[in-house]
GROMACS .gro file of C-alpha atoms in nm:
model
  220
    1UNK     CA    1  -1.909  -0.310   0.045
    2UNK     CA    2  -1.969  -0.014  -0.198
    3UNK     CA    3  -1.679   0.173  -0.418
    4UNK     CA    4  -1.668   0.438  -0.639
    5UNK     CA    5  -1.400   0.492  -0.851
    6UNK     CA    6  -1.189   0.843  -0.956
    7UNK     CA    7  -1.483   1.134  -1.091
    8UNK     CA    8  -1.741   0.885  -1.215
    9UNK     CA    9  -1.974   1.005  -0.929
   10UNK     CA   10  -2.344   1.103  -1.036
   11UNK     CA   11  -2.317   1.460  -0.832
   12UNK     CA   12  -2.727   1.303  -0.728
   13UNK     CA   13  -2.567   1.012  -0.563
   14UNK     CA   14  -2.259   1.187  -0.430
   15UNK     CA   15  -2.180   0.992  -0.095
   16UNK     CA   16  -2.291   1.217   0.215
   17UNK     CA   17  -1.995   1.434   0.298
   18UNK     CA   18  -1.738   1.185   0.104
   19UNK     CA   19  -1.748   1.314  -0.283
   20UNK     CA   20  -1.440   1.315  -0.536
   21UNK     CA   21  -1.367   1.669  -0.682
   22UNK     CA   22  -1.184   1.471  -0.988
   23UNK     CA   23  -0.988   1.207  -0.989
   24UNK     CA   24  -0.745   1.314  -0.734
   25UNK     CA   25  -0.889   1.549  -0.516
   26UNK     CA   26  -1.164   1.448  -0.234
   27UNK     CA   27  -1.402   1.678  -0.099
   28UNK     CA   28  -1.559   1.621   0.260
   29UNK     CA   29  -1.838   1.785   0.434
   30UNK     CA   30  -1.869   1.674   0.739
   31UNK     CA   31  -1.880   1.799   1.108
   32UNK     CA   32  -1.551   1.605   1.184
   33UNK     CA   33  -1.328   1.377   0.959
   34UNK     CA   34  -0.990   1.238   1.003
   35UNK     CA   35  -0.742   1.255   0.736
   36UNK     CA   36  -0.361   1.230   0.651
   37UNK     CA   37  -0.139   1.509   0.801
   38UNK     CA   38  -0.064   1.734   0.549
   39UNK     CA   39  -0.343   1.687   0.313
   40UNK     CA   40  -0.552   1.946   0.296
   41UNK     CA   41  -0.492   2.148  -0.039
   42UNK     CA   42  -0.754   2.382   0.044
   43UNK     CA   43  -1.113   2.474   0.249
   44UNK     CA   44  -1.412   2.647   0.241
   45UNK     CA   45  -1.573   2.750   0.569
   46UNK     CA   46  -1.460   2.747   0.983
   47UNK     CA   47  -1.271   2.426   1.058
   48UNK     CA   48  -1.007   2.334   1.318
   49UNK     CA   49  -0.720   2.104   1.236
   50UNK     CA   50  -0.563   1.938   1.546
   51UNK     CA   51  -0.274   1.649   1.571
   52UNK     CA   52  -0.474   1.279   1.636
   53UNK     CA   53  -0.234   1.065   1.856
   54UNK     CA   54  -0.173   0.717   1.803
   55UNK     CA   55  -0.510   0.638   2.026
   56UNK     CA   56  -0.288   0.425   2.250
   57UNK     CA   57   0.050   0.312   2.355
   58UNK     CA   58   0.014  -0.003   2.209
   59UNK     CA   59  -0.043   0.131   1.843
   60UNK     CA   60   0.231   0.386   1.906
   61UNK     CA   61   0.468   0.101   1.968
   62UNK     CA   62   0.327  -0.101   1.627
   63UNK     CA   63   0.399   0.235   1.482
   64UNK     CA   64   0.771   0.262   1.608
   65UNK     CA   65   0.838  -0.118   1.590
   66UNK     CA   66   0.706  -0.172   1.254
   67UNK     CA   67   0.696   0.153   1.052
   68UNK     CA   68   0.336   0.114   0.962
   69UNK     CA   69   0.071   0.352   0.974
   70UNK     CA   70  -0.054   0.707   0.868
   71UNK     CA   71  -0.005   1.053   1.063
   72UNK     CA   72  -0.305   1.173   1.133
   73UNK     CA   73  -0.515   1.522   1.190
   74UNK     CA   74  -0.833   1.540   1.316
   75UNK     CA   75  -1.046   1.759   1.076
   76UNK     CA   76  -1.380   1.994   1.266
   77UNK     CA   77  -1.609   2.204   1.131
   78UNK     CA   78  -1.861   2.333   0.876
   79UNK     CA   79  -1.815   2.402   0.498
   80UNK     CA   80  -1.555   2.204   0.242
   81UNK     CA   81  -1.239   2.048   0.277
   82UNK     CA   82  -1.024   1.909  -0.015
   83UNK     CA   83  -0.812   1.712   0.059
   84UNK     CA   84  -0.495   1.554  -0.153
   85UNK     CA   85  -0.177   1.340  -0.193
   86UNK     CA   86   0.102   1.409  -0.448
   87UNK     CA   87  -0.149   1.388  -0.717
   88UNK     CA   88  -0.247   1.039  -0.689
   89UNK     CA   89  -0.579   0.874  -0.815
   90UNK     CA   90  -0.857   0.832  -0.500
   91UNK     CA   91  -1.022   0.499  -0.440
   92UNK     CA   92  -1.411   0.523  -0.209
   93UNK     CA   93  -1.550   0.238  -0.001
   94UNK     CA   94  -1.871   0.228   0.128
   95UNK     CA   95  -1.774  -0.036   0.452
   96UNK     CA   96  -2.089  -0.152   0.609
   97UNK     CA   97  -1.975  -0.344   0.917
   98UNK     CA   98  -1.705  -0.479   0.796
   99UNK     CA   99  -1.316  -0.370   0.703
  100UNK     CA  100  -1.024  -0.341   0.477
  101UNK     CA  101  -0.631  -0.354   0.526
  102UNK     CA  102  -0.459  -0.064   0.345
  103UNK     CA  103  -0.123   0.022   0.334
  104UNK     CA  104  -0.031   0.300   0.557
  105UNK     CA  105   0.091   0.502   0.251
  106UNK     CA  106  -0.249   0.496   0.112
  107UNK     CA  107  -0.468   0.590   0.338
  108UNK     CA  108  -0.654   0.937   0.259
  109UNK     CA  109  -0.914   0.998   0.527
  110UNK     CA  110  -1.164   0.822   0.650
  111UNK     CA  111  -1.453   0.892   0.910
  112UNK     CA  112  -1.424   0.944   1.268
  113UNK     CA  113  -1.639   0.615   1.352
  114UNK     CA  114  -1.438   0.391   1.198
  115UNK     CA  115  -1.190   0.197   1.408
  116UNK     CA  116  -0.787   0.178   1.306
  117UNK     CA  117  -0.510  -0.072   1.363
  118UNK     CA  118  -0.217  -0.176   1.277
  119UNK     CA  119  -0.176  -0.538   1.195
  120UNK     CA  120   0.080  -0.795   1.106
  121UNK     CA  121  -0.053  -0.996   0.731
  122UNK     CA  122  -0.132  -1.332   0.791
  123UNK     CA  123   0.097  -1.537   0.591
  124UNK     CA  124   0.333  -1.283   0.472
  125UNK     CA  125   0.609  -1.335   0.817
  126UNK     CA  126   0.968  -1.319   0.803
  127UNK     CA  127   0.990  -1.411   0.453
  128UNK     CA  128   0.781  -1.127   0.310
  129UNK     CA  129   0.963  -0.838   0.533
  130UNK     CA  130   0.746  -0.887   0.848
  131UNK     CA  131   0.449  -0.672   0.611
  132UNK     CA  132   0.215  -0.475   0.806
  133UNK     CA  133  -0.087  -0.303   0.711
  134UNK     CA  134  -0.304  -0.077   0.898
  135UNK     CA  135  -0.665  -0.261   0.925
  136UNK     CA  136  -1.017   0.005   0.902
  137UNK     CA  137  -1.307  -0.125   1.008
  138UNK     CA  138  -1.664  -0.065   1.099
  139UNK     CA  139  -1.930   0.117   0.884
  140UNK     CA  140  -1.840   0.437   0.706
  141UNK     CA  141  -1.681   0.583   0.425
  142UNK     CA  142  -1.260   0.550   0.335
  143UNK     CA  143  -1.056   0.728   0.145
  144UNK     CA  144  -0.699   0.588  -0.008
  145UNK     CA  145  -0.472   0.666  -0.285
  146UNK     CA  146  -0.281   0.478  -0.562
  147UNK     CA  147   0.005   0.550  -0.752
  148UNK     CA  148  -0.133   0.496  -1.073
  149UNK     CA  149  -0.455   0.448  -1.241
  150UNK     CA  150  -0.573   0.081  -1.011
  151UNK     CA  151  -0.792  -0.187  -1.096
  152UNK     CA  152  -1.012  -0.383  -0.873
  153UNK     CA  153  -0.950  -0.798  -0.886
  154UNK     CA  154  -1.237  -1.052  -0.762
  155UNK     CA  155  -1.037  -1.271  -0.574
  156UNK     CA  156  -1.322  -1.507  -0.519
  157UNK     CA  157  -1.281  -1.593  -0.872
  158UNK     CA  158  -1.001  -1.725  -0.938
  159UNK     CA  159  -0.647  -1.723  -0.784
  160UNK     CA  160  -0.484  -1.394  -0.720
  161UNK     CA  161  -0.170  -1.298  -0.651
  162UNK     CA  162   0.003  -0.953  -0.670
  163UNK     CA  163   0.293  -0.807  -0.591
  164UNK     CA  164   0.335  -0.650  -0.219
  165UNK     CA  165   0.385  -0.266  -0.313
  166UNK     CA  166   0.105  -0.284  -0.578
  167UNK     CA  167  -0.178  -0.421  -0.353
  168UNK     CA  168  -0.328  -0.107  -0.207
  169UNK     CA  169  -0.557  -0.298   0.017
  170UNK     CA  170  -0.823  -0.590   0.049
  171UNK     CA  171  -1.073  -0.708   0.170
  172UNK     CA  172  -0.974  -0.814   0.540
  173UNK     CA  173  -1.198  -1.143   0.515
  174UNK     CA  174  -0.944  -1.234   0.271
  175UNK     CA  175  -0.679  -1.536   0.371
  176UNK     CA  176  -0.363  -1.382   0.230
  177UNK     CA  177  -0.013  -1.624   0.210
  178UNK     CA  178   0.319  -1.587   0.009
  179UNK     CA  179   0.375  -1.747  -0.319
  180UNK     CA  180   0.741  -1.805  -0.439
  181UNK     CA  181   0.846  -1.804  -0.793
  182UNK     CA  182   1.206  -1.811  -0.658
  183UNK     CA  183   1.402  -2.041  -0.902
  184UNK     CA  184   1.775  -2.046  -0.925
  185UNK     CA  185   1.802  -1.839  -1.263
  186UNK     CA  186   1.740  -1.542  -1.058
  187UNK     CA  187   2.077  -1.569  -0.823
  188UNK     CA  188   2.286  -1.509  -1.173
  189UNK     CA  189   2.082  -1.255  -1.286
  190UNK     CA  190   1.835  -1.456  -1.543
  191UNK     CA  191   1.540  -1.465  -1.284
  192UNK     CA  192   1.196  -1.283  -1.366
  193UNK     CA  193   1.255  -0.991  -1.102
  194UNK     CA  194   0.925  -1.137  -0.947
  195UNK     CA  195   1.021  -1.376  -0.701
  196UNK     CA  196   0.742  -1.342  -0.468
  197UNK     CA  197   0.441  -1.235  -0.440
  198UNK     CA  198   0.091  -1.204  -0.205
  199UNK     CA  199  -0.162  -1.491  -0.271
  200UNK     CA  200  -0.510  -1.380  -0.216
  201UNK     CA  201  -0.742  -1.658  -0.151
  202UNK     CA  202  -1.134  -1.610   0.010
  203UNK     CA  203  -1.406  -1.398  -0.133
  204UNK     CA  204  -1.338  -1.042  -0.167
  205UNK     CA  205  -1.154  -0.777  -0.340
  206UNK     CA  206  -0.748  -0.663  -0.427
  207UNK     CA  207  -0.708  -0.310  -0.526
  208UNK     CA  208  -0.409  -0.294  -0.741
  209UNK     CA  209  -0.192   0.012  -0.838
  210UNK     CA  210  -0.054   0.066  -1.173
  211UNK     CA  211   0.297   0.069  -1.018
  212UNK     CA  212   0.502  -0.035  -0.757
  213UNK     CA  213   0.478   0.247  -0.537
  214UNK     CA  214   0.649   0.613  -0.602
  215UNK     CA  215   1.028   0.595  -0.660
  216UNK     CA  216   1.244   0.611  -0.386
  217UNK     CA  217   1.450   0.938  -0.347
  218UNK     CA  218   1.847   0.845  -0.230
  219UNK     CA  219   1.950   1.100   0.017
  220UNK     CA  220   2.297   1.176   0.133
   0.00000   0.00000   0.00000
């Protein structure tokens, strides 16, 4: 698997029709792309932009039952799009026949080739939330976002663990469980805030966000 971080692109070795304008804008050029509804921040050229469907009944009811996944348009055409989300950094990966899980949230774009669904975590049941991801695999380039500067942790190192809104997405060869750092401090209000978190275990890689996610607006 091959990344590329925010603008540190040689413009030589650009990826073929994935490329990052800076560190938070992506530019595609490609006959056909699809990408997260609402995106597109601008285009050069003749495209079309047309709603993608769930690509089933069964991942419309994941979709309904769990929450998880990313509206999608289908991108055609010739010339540039750029595409963006709320200002947040972009992550590439290169997959080459293999995939990632990514939180619905994050995911930019990614080509048309590459297969999508949404998946249940292994090891993270009732006691993490019932967490689902949406799963990309195949061979092509993706596209996701992080709140926040992220780093990328070698979980065939050592241990990791992270917590469940700051894991963007991994390597889906990796076993994932729950850890619990639940001790009884934390029901009188002396516990460390962190009482759980994903354990990584396998070789591959965590993408990690510099935050827990984008705070949450109360309505009403």
């Amino acid at each position: 698997m091959r990344s590329s971080v925010f603008g540190n692109l040689d413009p030589q070795h650009a990826p073929p029709g994935f490329a990052l304008a800076n560190s938070k804008m992506l530019r595609v050029q490609l006959p056909e792309v699809l990408a997260r509804q609402g995106s597109m921040v601008a285009f050069q050229g003749q495209m079309s932009f047309d709603y993608e469907g769930s690509g089933g009944m069964g991942k419309l009811f994941k979709k309904v039952v769990t929450g998880e996944g990313v509206p999608l348009m289908r991108v055609r055409g010739q010339g540039s799009l750029y595409l963006a989300d709320n200002a947040d950094d972009i992550f590439l990966f290169y997959l080459e026949d293999e995939g990632i899980t990514v939180n619905g949230r994050n995911l930019l774009a990614f080509e048309p080739q590459l297969k999508w669904d949404i998946n249940r975590v292994q090891g993270a049941g009732v006691a993490a939330g019932g967490l689902f991801n949406t799963t990309v695999t195949g061979t092509g380039w993706v596209a996701v976002t992080a709140h926040g500067t992220p780093i990328t942790l070698d979980a065939g190192q050592v241990p990791t663990f992270a917590d469940g809104q700051s894991a963007v997405c991994w390597s889906a060869s990796l076993q994932v469980g729950v850890n619990r750092t639940f001790k009884a401090g934390a029901i009188i209000g002396r516990g460390s805030g962190e009482a759980m978190q994903l354990a990584f275990q396998g070789q591959g890689f965590v993408l990690i966000q510099a935050s827990e996610g984008p705070p949450v607006v109360q309505t009403g």
